[in-house]
PDB file of C-alpha atoms and ligand atoms in Angstrom:
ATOM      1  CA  UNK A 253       0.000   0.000   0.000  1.00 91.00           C
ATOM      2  CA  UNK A 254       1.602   3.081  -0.806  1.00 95.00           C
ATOM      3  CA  UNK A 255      -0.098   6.212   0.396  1.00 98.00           C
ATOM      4  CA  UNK A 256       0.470   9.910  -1.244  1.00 98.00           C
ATOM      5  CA  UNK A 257       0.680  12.842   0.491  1.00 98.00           C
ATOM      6  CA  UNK A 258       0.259  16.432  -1.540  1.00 98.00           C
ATOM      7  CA  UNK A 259      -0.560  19.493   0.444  1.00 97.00           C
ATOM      8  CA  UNK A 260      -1.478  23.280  -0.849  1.00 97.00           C
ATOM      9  CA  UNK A 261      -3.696  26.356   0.044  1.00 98.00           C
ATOM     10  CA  UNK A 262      -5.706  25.596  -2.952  1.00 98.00           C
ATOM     11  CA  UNK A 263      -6.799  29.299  -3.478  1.00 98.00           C
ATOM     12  CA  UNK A 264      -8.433  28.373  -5.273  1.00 98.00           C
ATOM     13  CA  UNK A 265      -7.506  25.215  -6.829  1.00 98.00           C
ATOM     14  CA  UNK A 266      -6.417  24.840 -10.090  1.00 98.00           C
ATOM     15  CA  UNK A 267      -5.261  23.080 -13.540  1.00 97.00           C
ATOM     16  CA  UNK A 268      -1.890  23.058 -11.992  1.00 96.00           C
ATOM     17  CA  UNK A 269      -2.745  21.089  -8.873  1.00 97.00           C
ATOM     18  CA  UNK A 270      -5.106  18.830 -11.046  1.00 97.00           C
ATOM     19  CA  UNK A 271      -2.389  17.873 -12.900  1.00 96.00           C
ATOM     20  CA  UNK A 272      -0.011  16.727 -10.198  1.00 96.00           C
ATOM     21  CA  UNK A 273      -2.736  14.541  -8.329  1.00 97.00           C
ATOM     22  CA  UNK A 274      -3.816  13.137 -11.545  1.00 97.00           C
ATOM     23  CA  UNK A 275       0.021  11.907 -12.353  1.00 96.00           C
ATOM     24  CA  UNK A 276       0.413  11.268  -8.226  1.00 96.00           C
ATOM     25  CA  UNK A 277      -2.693   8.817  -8.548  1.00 96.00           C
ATOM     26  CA  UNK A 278      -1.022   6.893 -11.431  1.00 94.00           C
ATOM     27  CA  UNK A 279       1.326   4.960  -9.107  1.00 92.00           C
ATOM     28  CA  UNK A 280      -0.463   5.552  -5.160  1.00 96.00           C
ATOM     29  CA  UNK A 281      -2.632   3.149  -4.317  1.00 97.00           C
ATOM     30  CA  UNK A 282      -4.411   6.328  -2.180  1.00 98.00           C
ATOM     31  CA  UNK A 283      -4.167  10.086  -1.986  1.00 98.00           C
ATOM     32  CA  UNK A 284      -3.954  11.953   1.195  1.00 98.00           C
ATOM     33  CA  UNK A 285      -4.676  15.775   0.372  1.00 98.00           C
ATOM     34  CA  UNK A 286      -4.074  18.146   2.714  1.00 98.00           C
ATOM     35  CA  UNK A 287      -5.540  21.769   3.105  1.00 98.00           C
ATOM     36  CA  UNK A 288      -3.320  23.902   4.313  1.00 98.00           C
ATOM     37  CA  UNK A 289      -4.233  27.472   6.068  1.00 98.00           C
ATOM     38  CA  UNK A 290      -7.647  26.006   6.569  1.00 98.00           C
ATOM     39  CA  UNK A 291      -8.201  29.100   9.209  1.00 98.00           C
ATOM     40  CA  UNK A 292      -8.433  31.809   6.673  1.00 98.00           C
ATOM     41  CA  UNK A 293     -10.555  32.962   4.389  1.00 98.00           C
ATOM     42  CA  UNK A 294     -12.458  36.725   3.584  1.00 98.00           C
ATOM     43  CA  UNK A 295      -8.731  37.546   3.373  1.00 98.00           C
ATOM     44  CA  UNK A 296      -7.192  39.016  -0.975  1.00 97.00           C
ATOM     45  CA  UNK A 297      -4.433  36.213  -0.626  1.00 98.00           C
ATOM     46  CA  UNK A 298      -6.789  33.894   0.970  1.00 98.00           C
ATOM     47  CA  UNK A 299     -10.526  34.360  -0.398  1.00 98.00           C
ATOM     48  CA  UNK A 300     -12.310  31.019   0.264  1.00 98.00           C
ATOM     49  CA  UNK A 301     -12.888  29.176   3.285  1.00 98.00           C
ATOM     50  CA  UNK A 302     -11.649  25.639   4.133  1.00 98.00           C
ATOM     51  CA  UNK A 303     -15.046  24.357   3.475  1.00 98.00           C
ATOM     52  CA  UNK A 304     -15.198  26.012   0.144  1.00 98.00           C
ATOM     53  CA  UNK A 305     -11.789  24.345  -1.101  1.00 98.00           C
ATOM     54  CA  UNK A 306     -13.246  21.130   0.090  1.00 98.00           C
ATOM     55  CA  UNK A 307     -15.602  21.668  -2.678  1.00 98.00           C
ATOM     56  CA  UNK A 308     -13.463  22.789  -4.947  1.00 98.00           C
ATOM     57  CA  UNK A 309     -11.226  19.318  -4.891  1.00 98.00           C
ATOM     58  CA  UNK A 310     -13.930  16.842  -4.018  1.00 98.00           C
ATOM     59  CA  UNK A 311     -16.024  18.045  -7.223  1.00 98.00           C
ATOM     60  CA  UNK A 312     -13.104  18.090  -9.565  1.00 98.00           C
ATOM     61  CA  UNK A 313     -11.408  14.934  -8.500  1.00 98.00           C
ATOM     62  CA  UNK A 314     -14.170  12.995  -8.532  1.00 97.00           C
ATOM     63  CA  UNK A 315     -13.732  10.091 -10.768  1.00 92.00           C
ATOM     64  CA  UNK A 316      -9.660   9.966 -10.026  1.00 97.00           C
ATOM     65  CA  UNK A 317      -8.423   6.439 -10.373  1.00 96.00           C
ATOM     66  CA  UNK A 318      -7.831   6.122  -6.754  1.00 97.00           C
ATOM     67  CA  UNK A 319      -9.029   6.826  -3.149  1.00 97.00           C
ATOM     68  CA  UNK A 320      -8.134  10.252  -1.874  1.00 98.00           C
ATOM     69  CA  UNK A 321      -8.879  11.858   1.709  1.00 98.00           C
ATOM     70  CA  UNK A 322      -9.472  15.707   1.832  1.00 98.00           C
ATOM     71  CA  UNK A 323      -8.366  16.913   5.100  1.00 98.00           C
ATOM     72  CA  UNK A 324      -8.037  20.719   5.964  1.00 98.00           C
ATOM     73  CA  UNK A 325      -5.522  21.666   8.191  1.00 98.00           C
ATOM     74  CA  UNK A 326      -5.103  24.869  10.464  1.00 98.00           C
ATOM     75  CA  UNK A 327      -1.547  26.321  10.255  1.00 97.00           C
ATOM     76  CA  UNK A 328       0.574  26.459  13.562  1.00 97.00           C
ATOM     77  CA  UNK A 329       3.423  28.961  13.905  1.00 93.00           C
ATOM     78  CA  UNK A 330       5.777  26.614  14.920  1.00 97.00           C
ATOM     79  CA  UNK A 331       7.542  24.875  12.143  1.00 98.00           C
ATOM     80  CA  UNK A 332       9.582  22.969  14.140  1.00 98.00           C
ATOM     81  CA  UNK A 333       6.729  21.031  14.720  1.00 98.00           C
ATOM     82  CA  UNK A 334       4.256  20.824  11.882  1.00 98.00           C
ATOM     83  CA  UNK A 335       4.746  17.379  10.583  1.00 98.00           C
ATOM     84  CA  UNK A 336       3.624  15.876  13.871  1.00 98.00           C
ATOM     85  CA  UNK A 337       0.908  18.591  13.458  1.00 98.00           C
ATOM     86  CA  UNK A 338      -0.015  17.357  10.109  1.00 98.00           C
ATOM     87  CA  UNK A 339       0.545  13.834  11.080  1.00 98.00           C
ATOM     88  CA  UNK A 340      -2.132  14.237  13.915  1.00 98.00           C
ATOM     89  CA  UNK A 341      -4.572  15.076  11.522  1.00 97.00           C
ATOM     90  CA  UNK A 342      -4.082  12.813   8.621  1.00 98.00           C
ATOM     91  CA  UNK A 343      -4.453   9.082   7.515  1.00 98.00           C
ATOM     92  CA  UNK A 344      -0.357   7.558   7.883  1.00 98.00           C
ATOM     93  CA  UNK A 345       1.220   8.239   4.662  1.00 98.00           C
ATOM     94  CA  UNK A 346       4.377   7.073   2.831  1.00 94.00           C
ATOM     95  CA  UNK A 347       5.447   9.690  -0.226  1.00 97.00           C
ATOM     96  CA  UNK A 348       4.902  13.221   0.078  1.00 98.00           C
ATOM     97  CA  UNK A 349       4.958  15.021  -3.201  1.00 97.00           C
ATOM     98  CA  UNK A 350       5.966  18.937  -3.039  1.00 95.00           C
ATOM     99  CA  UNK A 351       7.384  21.390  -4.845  1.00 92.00           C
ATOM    100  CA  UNK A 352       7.416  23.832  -1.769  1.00 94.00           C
ATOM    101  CA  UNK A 353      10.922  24.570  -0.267  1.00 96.00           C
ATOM    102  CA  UNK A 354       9.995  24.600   3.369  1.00 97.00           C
ATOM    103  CA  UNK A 355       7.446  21.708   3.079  1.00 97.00           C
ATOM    104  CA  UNK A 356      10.289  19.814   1.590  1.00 97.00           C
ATOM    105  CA  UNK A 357      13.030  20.430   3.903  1.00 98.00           C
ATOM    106  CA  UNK A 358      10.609  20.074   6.711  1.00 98.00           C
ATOM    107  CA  UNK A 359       9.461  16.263   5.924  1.00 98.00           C
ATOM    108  CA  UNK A 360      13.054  15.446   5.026  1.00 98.00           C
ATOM    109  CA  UNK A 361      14.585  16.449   8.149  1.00 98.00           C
ATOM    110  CA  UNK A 362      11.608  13.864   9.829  1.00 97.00           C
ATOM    111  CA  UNK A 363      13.203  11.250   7.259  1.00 97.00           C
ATOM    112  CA  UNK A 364      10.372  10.856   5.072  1.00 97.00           C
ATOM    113  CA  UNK A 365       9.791  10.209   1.358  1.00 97.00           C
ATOM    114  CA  UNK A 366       9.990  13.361  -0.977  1.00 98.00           C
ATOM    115  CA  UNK A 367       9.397  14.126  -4.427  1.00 96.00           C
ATOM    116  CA  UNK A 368       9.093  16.473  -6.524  1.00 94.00           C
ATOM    117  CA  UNK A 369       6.673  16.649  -9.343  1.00 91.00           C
ATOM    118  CA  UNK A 370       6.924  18.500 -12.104  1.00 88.00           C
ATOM    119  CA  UNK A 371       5.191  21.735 -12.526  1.00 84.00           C
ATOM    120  CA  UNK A 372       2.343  22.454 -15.218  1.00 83.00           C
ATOM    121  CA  UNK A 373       2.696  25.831 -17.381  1.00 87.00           C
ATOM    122  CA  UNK A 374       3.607  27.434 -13.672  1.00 84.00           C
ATOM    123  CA  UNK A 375       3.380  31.074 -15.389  1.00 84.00           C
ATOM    124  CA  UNK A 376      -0.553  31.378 -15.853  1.00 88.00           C
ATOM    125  CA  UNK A 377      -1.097  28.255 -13.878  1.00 92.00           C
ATOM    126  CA  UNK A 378      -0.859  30.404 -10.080  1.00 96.00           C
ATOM    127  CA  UNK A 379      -2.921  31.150  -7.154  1.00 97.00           C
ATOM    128  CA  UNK A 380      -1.674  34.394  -7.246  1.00 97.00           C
ATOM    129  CA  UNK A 381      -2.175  34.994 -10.831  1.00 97.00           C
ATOM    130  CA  UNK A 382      -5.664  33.528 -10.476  1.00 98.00           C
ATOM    131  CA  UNK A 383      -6.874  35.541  -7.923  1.00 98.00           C
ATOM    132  CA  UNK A 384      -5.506  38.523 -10.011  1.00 97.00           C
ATOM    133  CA  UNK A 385      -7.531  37.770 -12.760  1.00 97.00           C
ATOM    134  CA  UNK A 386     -10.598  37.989 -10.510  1.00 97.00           C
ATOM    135  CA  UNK A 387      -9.836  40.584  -9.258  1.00 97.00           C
ATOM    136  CA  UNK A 388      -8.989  42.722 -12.689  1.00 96.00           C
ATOM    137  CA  UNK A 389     -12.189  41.173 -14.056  1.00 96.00           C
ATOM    138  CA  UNK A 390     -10.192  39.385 -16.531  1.00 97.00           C
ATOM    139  CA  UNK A 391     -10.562  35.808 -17.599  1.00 98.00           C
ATOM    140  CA  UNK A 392     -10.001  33.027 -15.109  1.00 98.00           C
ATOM    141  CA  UNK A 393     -12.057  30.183 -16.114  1.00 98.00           C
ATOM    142  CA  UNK A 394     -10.293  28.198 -18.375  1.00 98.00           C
ATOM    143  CA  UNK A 395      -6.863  27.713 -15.684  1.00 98.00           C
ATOM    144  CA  UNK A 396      -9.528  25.981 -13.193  1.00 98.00           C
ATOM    145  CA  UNK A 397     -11.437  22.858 -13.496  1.00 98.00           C
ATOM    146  CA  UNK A 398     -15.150  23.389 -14.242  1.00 98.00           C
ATOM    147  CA  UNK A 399     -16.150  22.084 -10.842  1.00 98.00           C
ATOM    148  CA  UNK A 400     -13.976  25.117  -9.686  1.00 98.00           C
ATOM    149  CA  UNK A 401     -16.700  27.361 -11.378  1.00 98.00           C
ATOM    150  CA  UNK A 402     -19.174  26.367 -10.356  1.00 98.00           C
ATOM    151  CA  UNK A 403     -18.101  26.181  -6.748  1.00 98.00           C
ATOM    152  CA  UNK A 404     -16.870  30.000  -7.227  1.00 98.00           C
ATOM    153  CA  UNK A 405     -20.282  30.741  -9.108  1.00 98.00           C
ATOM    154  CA  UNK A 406     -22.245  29.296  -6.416  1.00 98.00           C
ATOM    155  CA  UNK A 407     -20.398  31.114  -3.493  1.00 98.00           C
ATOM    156  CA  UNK A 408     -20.068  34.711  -5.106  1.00 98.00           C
ATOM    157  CA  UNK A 409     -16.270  34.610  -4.745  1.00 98.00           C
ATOM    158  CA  UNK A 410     -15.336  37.005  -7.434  1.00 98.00           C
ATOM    159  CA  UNK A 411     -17.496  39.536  -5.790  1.00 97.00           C
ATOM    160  CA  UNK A 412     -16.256  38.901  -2.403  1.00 98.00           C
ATOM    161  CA  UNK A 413     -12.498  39.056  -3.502  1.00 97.00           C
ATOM    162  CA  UNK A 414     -13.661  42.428  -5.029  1.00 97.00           C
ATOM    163  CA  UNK A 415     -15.194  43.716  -2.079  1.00 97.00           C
ATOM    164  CA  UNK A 416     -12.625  42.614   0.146  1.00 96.00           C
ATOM    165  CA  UNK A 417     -10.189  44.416  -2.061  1.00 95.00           C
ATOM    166  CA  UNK A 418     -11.892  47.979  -1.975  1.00 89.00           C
ATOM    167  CA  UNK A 419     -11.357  50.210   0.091  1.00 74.00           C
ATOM    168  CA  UNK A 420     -13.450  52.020   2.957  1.00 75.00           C
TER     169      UNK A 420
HETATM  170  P1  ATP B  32      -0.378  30.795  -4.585  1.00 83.96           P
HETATM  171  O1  ATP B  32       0.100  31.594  -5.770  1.00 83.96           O
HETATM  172  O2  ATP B  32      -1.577  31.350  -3.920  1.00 83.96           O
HETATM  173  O3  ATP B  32       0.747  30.434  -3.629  1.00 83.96           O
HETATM  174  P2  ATP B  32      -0.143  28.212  -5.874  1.00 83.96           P
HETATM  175  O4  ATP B  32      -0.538  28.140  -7.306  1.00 83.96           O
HETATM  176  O5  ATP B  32       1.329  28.258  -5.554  1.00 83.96           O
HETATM  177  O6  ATP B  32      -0.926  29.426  -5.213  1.00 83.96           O
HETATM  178  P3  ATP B  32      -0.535  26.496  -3.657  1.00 83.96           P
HETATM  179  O7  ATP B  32      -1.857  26.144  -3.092  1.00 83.96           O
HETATM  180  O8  ATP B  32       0.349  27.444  -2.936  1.00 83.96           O
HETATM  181  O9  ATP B  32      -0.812  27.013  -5.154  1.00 83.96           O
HETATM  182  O10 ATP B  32       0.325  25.223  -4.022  1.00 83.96           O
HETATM  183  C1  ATP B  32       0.105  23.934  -3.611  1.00 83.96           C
HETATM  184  C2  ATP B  32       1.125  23.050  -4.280  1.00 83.96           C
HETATM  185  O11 ATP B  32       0.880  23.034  -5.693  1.00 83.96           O
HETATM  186  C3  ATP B  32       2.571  23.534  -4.109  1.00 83.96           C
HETATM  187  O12 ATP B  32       3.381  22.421  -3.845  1.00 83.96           O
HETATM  188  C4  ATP B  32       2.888  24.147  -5.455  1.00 83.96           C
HETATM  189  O13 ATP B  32       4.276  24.057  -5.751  1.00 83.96           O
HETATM  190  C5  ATP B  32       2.062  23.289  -6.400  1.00 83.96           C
HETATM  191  N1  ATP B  32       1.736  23.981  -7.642  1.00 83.96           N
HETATM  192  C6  ATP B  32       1.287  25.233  -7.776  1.00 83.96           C
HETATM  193  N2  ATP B  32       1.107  25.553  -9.078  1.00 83.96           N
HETATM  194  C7  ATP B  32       1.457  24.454  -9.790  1.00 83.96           C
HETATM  195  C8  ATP B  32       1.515  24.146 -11.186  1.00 83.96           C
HETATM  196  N3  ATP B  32       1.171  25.048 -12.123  1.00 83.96           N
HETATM  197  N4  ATP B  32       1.929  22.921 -11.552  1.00 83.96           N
HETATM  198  C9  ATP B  32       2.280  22.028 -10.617  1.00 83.96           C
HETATM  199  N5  ATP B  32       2.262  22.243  -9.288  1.00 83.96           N
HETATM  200  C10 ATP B  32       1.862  23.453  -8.876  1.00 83.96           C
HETATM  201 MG1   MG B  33       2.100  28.736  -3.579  1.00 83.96          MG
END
């Protein structure tokens, strides 16, 4: 049994992410997926709430080729210890697949399994350059999964990352 671990603030999700998980799924028997900075939400770099990303990745991964576990997971500001933190929430896993510096270094130093997938046209393929995109009223749909719309559609998040943005 080998169990994937692949861990992101998801905001939102996106054709990049998709990508990974659907080459990660290829050769894991089951996929752990962690949301990270589950706390915040209402915030320009963090507009949706944990719940919200749930949807996001539960509706576009549906009909992956294997298992996967959805798990948000509130940030601690002690790095020193956030793989136990992780660990405490989380089914055991075997591989963790990253391309994040510190989430790297931080499961090597525990000993642990770490690679590092390739990334997927990283340029357009961005949180960041998502969220900008909302926020410029420019076209963000086609970098997302369609479940990703919808989800977005449903919850009025380009108007609340516009609102959010304004000023009083
Ligand atoms: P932000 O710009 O808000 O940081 P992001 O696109 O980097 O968003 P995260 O949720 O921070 O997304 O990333 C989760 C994981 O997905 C990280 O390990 C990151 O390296 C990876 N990732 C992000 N974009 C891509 C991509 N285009 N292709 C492959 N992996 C990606
Ligand atoms: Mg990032």
């Amino acid at each position: 049994m080998n169990r994937g671990f692949y861990i992101g603030r998801f905001q939102p999700y996106h054709n990049g992410h998709q990508s990974v998980l659907e080459r990660i799924a290829c050769f894991s028997d089951e996929i752990v997926i962690g949301i990270g900075s589950a706390q915040l939400s209402h915030t320009v770099a963090n507009p949706f709430t944990a719940g919200e990303r749930v949807l996001m990745l539960t509706r576009s991964l549906e009909g992956l080729r294997c298992p996967f576990y959805v798990i948000p997971i509130e940030d601690i500001q002690r790095n020193a210890l956030w793989v136990a933190h992780v660990q405490s929430m989380t089914p055991p896993f075997d591989t963790i697949y990253s391309s994040n510096p510190l989430v790297m270094q931080l499961f090597s130093e525990e000993g642990m399994d770490v690679q590092s997938p390739d990334m997927y046209e990283r340029q357009t393929h961005s949180g960041t350059e998502i969220r900008r995109r909302m926020l410029d009223g420019e076209p963000w749909e086609h970098l997302v999964p369609p479940a990703v719309v919808d989800v977005v559609r449903e919850i009025r998040g380009v108007e609340r990352l516009q609102r959010i943005a304004g000023s009083d």
